[in-house]
Every structure is written in structure tokens, then in C-alpha cells.
PDB file of C-alpha atoms in Angstrom:
ATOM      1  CA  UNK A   1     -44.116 102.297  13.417  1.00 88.00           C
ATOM      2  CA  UNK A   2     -44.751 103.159   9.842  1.00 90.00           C
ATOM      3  CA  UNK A   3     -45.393 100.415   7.461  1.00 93.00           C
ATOM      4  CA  UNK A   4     -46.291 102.123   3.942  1.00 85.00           C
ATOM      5  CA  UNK A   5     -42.967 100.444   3.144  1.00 85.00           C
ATOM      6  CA  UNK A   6     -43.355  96.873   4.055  1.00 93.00           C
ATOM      7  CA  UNK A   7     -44.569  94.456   2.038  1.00 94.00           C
ATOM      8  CA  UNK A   8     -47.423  91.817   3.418  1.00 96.00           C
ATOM      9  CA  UNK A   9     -45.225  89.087   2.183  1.00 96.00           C
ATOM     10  CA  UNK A  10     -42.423  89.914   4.652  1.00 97.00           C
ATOM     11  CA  UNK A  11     -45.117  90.897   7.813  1.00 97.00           C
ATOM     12  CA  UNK A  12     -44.644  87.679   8.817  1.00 96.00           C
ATOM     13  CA  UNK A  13     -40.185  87.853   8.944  1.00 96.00           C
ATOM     14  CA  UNK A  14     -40.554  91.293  10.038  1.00 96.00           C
ATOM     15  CA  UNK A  15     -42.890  90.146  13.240  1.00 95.00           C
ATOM     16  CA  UNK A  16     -40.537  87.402  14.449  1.00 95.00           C
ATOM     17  CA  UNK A  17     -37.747  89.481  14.016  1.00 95.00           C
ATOM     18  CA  UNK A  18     -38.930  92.654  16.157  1.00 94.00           C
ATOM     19  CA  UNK A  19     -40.020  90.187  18.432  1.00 94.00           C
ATOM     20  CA  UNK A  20     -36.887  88.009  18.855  1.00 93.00           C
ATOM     21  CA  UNK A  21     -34.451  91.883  18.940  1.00 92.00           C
ATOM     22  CA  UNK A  22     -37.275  92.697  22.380  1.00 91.00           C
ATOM     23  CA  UNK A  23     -39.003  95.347  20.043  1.00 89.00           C
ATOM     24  CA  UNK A  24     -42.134  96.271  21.361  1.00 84.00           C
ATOM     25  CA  UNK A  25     -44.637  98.426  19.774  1.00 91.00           C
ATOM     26  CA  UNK A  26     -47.611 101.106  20.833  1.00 88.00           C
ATOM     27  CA  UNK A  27     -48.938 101.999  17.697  1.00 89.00           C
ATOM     28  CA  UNK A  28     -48.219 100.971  13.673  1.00 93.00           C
ATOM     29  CA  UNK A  29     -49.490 102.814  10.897  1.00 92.00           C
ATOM     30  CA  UNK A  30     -49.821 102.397   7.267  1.00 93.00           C
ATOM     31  CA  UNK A  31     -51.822 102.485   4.133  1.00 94.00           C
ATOM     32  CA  UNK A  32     -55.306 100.037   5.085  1.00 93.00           C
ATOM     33  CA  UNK A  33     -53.626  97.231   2.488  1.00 92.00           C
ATOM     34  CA  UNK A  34     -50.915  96.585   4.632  1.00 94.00           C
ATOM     35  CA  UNK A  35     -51.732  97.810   7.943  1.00 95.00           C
ATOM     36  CA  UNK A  36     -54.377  95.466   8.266  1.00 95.00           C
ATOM     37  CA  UNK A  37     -52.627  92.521   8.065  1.00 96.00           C
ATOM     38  CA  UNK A  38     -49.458  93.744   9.841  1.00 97.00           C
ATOM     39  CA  UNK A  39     -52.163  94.336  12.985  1.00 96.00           C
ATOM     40  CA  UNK A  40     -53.336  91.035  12.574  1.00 96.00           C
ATOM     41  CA  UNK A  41     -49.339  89.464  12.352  1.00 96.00           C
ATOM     42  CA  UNK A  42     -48.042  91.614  15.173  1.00 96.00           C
ATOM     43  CA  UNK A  43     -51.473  90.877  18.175  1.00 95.00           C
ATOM     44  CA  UNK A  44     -51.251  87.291  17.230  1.00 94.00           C
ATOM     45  CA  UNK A  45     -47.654  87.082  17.692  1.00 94.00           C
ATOM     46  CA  UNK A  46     -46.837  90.058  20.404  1.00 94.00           C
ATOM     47  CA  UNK A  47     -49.553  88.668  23.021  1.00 93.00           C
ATOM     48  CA  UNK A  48     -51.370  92.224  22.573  1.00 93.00           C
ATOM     49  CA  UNK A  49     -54.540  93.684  21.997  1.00 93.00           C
ATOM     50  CA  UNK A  50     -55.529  96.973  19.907  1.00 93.00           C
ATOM     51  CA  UNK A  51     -56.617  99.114  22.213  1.00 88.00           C
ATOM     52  CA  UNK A  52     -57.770 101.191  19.411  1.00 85.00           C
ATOM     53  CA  UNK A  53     -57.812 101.783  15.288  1.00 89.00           C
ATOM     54  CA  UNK A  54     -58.301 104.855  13.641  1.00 89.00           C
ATOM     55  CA  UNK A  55     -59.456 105.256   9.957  1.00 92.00           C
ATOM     56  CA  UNK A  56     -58.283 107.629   8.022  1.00 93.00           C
ATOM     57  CA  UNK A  57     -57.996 108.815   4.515  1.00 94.00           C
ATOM     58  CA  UNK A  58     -54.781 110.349   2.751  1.00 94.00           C
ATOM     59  CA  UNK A  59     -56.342 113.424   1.131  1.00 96.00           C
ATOM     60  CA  UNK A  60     -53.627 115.412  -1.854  1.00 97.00           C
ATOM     61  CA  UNK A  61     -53.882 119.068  -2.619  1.00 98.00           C
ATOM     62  CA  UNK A  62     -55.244 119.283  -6.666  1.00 97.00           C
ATOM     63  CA  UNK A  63     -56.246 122.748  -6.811  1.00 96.00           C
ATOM     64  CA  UNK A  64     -56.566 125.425  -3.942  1.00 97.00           C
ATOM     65  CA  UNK A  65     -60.208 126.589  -4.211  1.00 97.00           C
ATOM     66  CA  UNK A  66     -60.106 129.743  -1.610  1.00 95.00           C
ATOM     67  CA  UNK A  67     -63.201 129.914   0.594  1.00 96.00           C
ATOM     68  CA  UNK A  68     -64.758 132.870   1.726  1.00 96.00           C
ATOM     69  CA  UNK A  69     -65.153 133.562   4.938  1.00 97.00           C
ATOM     70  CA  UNK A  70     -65.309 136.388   7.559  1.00 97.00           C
ATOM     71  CA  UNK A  71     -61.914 137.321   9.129  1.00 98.00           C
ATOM     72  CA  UNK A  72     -58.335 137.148   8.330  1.00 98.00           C
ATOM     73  CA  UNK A  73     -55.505 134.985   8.833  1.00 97.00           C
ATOM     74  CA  UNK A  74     -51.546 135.857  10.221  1.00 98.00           C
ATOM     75  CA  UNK A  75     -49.172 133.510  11.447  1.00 97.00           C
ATOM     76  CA  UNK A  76     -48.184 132.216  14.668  1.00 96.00           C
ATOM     77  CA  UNK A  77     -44.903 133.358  16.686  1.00 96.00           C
ATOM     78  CA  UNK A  78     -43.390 132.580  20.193  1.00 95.00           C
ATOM     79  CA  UNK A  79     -46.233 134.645  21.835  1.00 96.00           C
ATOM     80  CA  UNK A  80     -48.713 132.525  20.372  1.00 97.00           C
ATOM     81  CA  UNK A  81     -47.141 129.045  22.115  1.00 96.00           C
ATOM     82  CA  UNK A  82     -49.786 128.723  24.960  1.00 96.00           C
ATOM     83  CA  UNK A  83     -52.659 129.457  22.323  1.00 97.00           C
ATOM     84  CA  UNK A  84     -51.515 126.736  20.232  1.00 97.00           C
ATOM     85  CA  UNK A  85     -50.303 124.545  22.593  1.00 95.00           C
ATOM     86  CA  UNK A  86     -53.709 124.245  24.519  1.00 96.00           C
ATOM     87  CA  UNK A  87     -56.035 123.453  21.081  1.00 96.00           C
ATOM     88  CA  UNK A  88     -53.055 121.209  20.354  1.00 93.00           C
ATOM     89  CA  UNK A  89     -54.129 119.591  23.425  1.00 92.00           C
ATOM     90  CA  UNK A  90     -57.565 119.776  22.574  1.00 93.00           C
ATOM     91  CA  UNK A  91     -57.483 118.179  19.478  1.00 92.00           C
ATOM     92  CA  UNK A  92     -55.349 115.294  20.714  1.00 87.00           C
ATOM     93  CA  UNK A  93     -57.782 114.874  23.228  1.00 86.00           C
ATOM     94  CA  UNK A  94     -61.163 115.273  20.903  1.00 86.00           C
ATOM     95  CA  UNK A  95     -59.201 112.679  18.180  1.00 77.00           C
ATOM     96  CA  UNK A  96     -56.791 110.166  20.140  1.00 71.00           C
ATOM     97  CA  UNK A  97     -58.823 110.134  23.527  1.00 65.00           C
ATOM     98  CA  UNK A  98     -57.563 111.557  26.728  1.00 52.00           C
ATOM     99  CA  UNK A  99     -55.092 108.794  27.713  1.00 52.00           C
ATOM    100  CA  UNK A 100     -52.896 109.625  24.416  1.00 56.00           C
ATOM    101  CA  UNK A 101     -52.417 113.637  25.320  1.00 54.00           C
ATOM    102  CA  UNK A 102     -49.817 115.454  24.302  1.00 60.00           C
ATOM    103  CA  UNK A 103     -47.266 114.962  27.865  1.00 70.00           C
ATOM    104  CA  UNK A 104     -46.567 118.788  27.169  1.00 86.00           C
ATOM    105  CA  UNK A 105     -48.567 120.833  23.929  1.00 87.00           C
ATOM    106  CA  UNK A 106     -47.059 123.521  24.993  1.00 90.00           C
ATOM    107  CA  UNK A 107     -43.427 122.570  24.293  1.00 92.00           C
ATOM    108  CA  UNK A 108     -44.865 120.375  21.120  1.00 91.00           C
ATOM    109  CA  UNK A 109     -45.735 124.056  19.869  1.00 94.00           C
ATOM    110  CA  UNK A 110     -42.659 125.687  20.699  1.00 94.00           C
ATOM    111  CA  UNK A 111     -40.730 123.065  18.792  1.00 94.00           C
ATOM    112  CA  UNK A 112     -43.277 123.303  16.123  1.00 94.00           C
ATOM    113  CA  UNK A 113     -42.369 126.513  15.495  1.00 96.00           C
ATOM    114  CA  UNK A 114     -38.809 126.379  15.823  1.00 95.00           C
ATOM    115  CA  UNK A 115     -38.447 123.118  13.383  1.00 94.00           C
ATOM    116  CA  UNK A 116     -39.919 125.475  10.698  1.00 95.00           C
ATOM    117  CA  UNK A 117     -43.730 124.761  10.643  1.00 96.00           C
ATOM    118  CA  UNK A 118     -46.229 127.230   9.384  1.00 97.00           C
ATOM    119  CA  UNK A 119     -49.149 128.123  12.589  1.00 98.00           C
ATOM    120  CA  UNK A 120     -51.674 130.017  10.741  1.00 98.00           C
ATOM    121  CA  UNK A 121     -54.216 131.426  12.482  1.00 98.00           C
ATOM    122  CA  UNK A 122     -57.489 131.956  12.059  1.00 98.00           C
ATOM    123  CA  UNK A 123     -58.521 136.013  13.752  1.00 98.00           C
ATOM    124  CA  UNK A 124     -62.252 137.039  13.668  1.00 98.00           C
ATOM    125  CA  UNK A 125     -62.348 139.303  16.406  1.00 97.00           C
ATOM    126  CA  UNK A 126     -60.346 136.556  18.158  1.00 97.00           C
ATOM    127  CA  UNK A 127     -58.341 133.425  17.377  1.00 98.00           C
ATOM    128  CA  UNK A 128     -60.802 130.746  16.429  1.00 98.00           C
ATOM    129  CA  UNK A 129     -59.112 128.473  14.716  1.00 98.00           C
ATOM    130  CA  UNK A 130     -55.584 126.968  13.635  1.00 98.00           C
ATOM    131  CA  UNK A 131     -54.014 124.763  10.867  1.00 98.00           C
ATOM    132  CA  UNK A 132     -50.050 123.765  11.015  1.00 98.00           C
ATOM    133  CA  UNK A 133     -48.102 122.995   7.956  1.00 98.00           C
ATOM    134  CA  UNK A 134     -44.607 121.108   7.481  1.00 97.00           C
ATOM    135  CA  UNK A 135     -41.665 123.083   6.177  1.00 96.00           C
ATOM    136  CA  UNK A 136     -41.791 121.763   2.390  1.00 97.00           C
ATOM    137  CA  UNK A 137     -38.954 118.800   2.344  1.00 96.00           C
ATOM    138  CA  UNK A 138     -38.424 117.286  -1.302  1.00 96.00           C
ATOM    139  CA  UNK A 139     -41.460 119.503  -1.951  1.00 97.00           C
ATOM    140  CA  UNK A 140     -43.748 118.080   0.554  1.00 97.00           C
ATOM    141  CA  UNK A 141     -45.740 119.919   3.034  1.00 98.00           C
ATOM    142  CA  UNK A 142     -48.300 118.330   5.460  1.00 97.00           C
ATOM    143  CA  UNK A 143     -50.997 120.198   7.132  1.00 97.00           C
ATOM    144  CA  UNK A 144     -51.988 119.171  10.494  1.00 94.00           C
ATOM    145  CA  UNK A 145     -53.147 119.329  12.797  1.00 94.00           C
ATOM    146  CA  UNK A 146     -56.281 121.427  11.964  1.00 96.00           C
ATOM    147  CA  UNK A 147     -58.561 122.734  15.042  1.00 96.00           C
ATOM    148  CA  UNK A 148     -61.721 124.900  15.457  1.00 97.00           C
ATOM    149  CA  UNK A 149     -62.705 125.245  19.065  1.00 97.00           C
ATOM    150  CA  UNK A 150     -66.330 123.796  19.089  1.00 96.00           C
ATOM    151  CA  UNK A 151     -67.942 127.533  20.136  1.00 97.00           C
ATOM    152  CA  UNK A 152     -66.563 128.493  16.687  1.00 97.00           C
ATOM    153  CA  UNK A 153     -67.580 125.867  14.018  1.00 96.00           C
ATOM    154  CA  UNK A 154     -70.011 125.840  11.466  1.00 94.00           C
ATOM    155  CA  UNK A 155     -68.966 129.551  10.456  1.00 96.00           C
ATOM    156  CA  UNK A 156     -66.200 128.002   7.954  1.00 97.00           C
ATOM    157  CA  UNK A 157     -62.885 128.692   9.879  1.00 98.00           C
ATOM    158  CA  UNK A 158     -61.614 125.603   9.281  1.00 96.00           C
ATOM    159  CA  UNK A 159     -61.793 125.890   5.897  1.00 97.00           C
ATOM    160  CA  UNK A 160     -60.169 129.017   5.875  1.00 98.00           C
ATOM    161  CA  UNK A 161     -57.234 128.288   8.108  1.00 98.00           C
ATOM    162  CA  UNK A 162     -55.913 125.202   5.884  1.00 98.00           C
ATOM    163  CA  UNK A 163     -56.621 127.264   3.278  1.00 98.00           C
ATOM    164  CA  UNK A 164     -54.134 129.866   4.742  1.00 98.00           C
ATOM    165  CA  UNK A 165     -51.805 127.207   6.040  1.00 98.00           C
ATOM    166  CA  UNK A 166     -51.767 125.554   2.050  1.00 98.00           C
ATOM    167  CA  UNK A 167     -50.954 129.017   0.900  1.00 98.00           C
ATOM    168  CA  UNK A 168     -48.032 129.182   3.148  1.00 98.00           C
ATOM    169  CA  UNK A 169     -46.757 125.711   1.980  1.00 98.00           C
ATOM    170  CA  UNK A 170     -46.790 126.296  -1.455  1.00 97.00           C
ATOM    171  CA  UNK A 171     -45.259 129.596  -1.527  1.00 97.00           C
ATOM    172  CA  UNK A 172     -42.311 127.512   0.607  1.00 97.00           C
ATOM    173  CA  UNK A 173     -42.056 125.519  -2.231  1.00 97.00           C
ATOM    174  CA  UNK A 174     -44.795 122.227  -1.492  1.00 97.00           C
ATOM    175  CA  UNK A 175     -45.570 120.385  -4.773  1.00 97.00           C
ATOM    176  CA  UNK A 176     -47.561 117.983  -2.818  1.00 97.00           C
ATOM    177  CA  UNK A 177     -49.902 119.165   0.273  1.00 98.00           C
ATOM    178  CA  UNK A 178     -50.939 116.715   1.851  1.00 97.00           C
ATOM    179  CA  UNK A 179     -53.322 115.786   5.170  1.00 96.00           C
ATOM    180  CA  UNK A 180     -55.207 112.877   7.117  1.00 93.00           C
ATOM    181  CA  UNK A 181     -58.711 113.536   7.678  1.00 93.00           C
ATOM    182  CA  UNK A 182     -60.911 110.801   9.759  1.00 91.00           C
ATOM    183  CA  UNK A 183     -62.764 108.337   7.959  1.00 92.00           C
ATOM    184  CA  UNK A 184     -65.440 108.839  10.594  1.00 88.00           C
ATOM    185  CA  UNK A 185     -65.591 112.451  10.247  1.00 89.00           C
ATOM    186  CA  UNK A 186     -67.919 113.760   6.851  1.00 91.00           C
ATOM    187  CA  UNK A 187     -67.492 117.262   7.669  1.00 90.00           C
ATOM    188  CA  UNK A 188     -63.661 117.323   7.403  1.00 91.00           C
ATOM    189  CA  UNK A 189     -63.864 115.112   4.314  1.00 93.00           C
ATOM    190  CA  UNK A 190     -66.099 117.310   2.491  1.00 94.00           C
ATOM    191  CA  UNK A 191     -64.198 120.315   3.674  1.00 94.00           C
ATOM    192  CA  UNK A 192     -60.727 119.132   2.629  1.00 97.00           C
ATOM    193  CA  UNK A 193     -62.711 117.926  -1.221  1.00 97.00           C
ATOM    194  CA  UNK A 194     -64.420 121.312  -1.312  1.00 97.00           C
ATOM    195  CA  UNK A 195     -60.839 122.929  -0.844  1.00 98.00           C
ATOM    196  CA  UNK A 196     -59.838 120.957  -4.085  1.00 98.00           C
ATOM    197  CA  UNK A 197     -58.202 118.020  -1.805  1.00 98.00           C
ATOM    198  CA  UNK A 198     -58.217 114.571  -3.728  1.00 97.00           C
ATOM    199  CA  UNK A 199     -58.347 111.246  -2.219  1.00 95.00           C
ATOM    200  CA  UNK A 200     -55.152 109.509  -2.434  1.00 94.00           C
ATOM    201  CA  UNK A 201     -55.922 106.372  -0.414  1.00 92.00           C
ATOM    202  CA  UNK A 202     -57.260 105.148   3.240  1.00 94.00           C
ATOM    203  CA  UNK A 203     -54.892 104.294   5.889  1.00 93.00           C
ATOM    204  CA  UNK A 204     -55.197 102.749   9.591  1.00 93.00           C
ATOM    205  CA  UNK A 205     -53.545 103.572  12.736  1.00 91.00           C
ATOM    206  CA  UNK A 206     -53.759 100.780  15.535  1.00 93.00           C
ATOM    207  CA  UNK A 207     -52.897 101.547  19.501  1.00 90.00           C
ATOM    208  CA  UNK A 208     -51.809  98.405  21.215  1.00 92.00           C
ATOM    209  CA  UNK A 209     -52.389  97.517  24.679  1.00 87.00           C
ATOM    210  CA  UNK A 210     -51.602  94.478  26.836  1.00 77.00           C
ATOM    211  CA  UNK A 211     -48.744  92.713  28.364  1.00 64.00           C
ATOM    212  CA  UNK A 212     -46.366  93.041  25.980  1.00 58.00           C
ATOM    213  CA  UNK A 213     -46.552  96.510  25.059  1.00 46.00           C
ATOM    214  CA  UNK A 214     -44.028  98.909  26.722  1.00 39.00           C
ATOM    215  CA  UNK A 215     -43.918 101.519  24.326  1.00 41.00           C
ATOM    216  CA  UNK A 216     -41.830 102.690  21.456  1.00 42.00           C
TER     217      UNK A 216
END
């Protein structure tokens, strides 16, 4: 559930009514100022625990500063799915832990593809790294995810692939490019700042667990 919408004053109205239509929730997410209260409403009120919170910081494209780095980029297609699919995986695993998975990364790619959303593709002798972007709606693109298998980082694929995938964005359109990067991550921080990404505000994203919680 996304609460960037939803004032605190009505967390409160909100809870009891979710509650009372048999609404259940498995995760909320918001900017920190609300979320953290609406966590507090809804595990009071639900019966439910947070079976985990994730920090994370709204980052805003300023100025693309292009890195340099060895290799090139292209752009994934239908032959790619399996590639993408499996360091979709990964990443879900690395970030969410292994009980939130992707049920089938795979198909998540596929569809990513086919609802419009840039793949690029990082190629230095191989594929070492990706970074998806939204199709620009009302002239917003988000990149994400972003993945570097760990044999390849520290080289500065990473930076290069959002770089590629911002590219593709903009020339689509995006006014705004925008991503998440964990709070408890530095290097992604600094890589995203480095880029010329500017820190729009933090945000939390709480997993609930417990009797209550049938999923949403």
C-alpha cells in the first residue's frame, strides 16, 4: 500500500476502516513522515508485527554526469528474458531476502519488456550488469532495479548502466528520473550523487507478518 498520499491526521480513520472492510496488508510504503506513523497505527490495530523495514532514499536526476568506464551498453530484447530474469532474481533476493523472491523473474522480465521498459545492458566482454527504466508517463521515468553481479563490481558498471538506462528515459521524454537507493547502502548513494542524482527525501517500506496478515 502506498501512503505518500495520506495524511497522519486521517492514519487513524483510514486504519479502522481497512480493518472493519477485512483489508489486510503485507507491506505499506511511503515517504519516512508518514510511513512511520501509519506502521505504528496499522501493528497496533491489525494484531501484526513488521517482519521487516527498509530505508530508503528518493534520489531525482539534476544533471547526467556520464562516467567512464570500459565497455558498452545495448538494450535488452526477448532473447535477453532469462539473463534478466535471473539477476532480477538475484537482486530481489540480495535486497528483500529470500522469502520475498520474485514467484517467476523470468515472466516479471518478459512483461517488463513488453509494458515498455528500457533493459540496458551493461557488455564488457559479457553482460555484467543491468539497469531498467519506466516508459516516461507524465514525463516520469524510474530506474530500477539496478544489478551488478558481485564477480563484476568495483569496475564501475553500475554506474554506467543507469547511466545508459537515464539516457534512454530522457530521450523517451522523462523530465523527472527518478530511483530508490538503500539507506544502508553508501556505495549506491554515492554512485547515484556522483551521476548528478539529488536527494529528494527518505522513505520506509515495512513487511508485516503475523496473524492477521494474508496478503494484498
Amino acid at each position: 500500500m502506498s501512503l505518500s498520499g495520506l495524511p497522519v491526521r486521517t492514519h487513524e480513520v483510514v486504519v479502522g476502516y481497512l480493518l472493519r472492510q477485512g483489508v489486510v496488508l503485507r507491506r505499506a510504503l511511503g515517504p519516512r513522515d508518514v510511513a512511520d506513523n501509519f506502521i505504528e497505527v496499522w501493528t497496533k490495530a491489525a494484531g501484526v508485527d513488521v517482519k521487516r523495514l527498509l530505508s530508503e532514499r528518493l534520489f531525482r536526476l539534476e544533471g547526467l554526469v556520464e562516467p567512464s568506464v570500459a565497455g558498452a551498453g545495448r538494450f535488452g530484447t526477448v532473447d535477453d528474458v532469462e539473463l534478466l530474469g535471473r539477476w532480477c532474481s538475484e537482486f530481489s533476493d540480495e535486497a528483500l531476502g529470500d522469502d520475498e523472491g520474485l514467484p517467476d523473474p523470468v515472466e516479471f522480465a518478459r512483461d517488463a519488456l513488453a509494458g515498455g521498459r528500457g533493459a540496458a545492458i551493461w557488455v564488457d566482454g559479457d553482460p555484467v550488469a543491468m539497469a531498467l527504466a519506466t516508459k516516461p508517463v507524465s514525463g516520469m521515468s524510474r530506474i530500477g532495479p539496478v544489478y551488478t553481479p558481485k564477480e563484476y563490481r568495483g569496475r564501475g558498471y553500475g554506474s554506467a548502466v543507469t547511466a545508459a538506462a537515464v539516457t534512454w528515459a530522457v530521450e523517451r521524454g522523462a523530465r523527472d528520473v527518478l530511483l530508490f537507493a538503500d539507506l544502508d547502502n553508501p556505495v549506491a548513494n554515492s554512485i547515484y550523487q556522483r551521476l548528478g542524482f539529488r536527494p529528494v527525501f527518505e522513505a520506509v517500506e515495512a513487511t508485516f507478518t503475523g496473524r492477521n496478515t494474508l496478503g494484498s
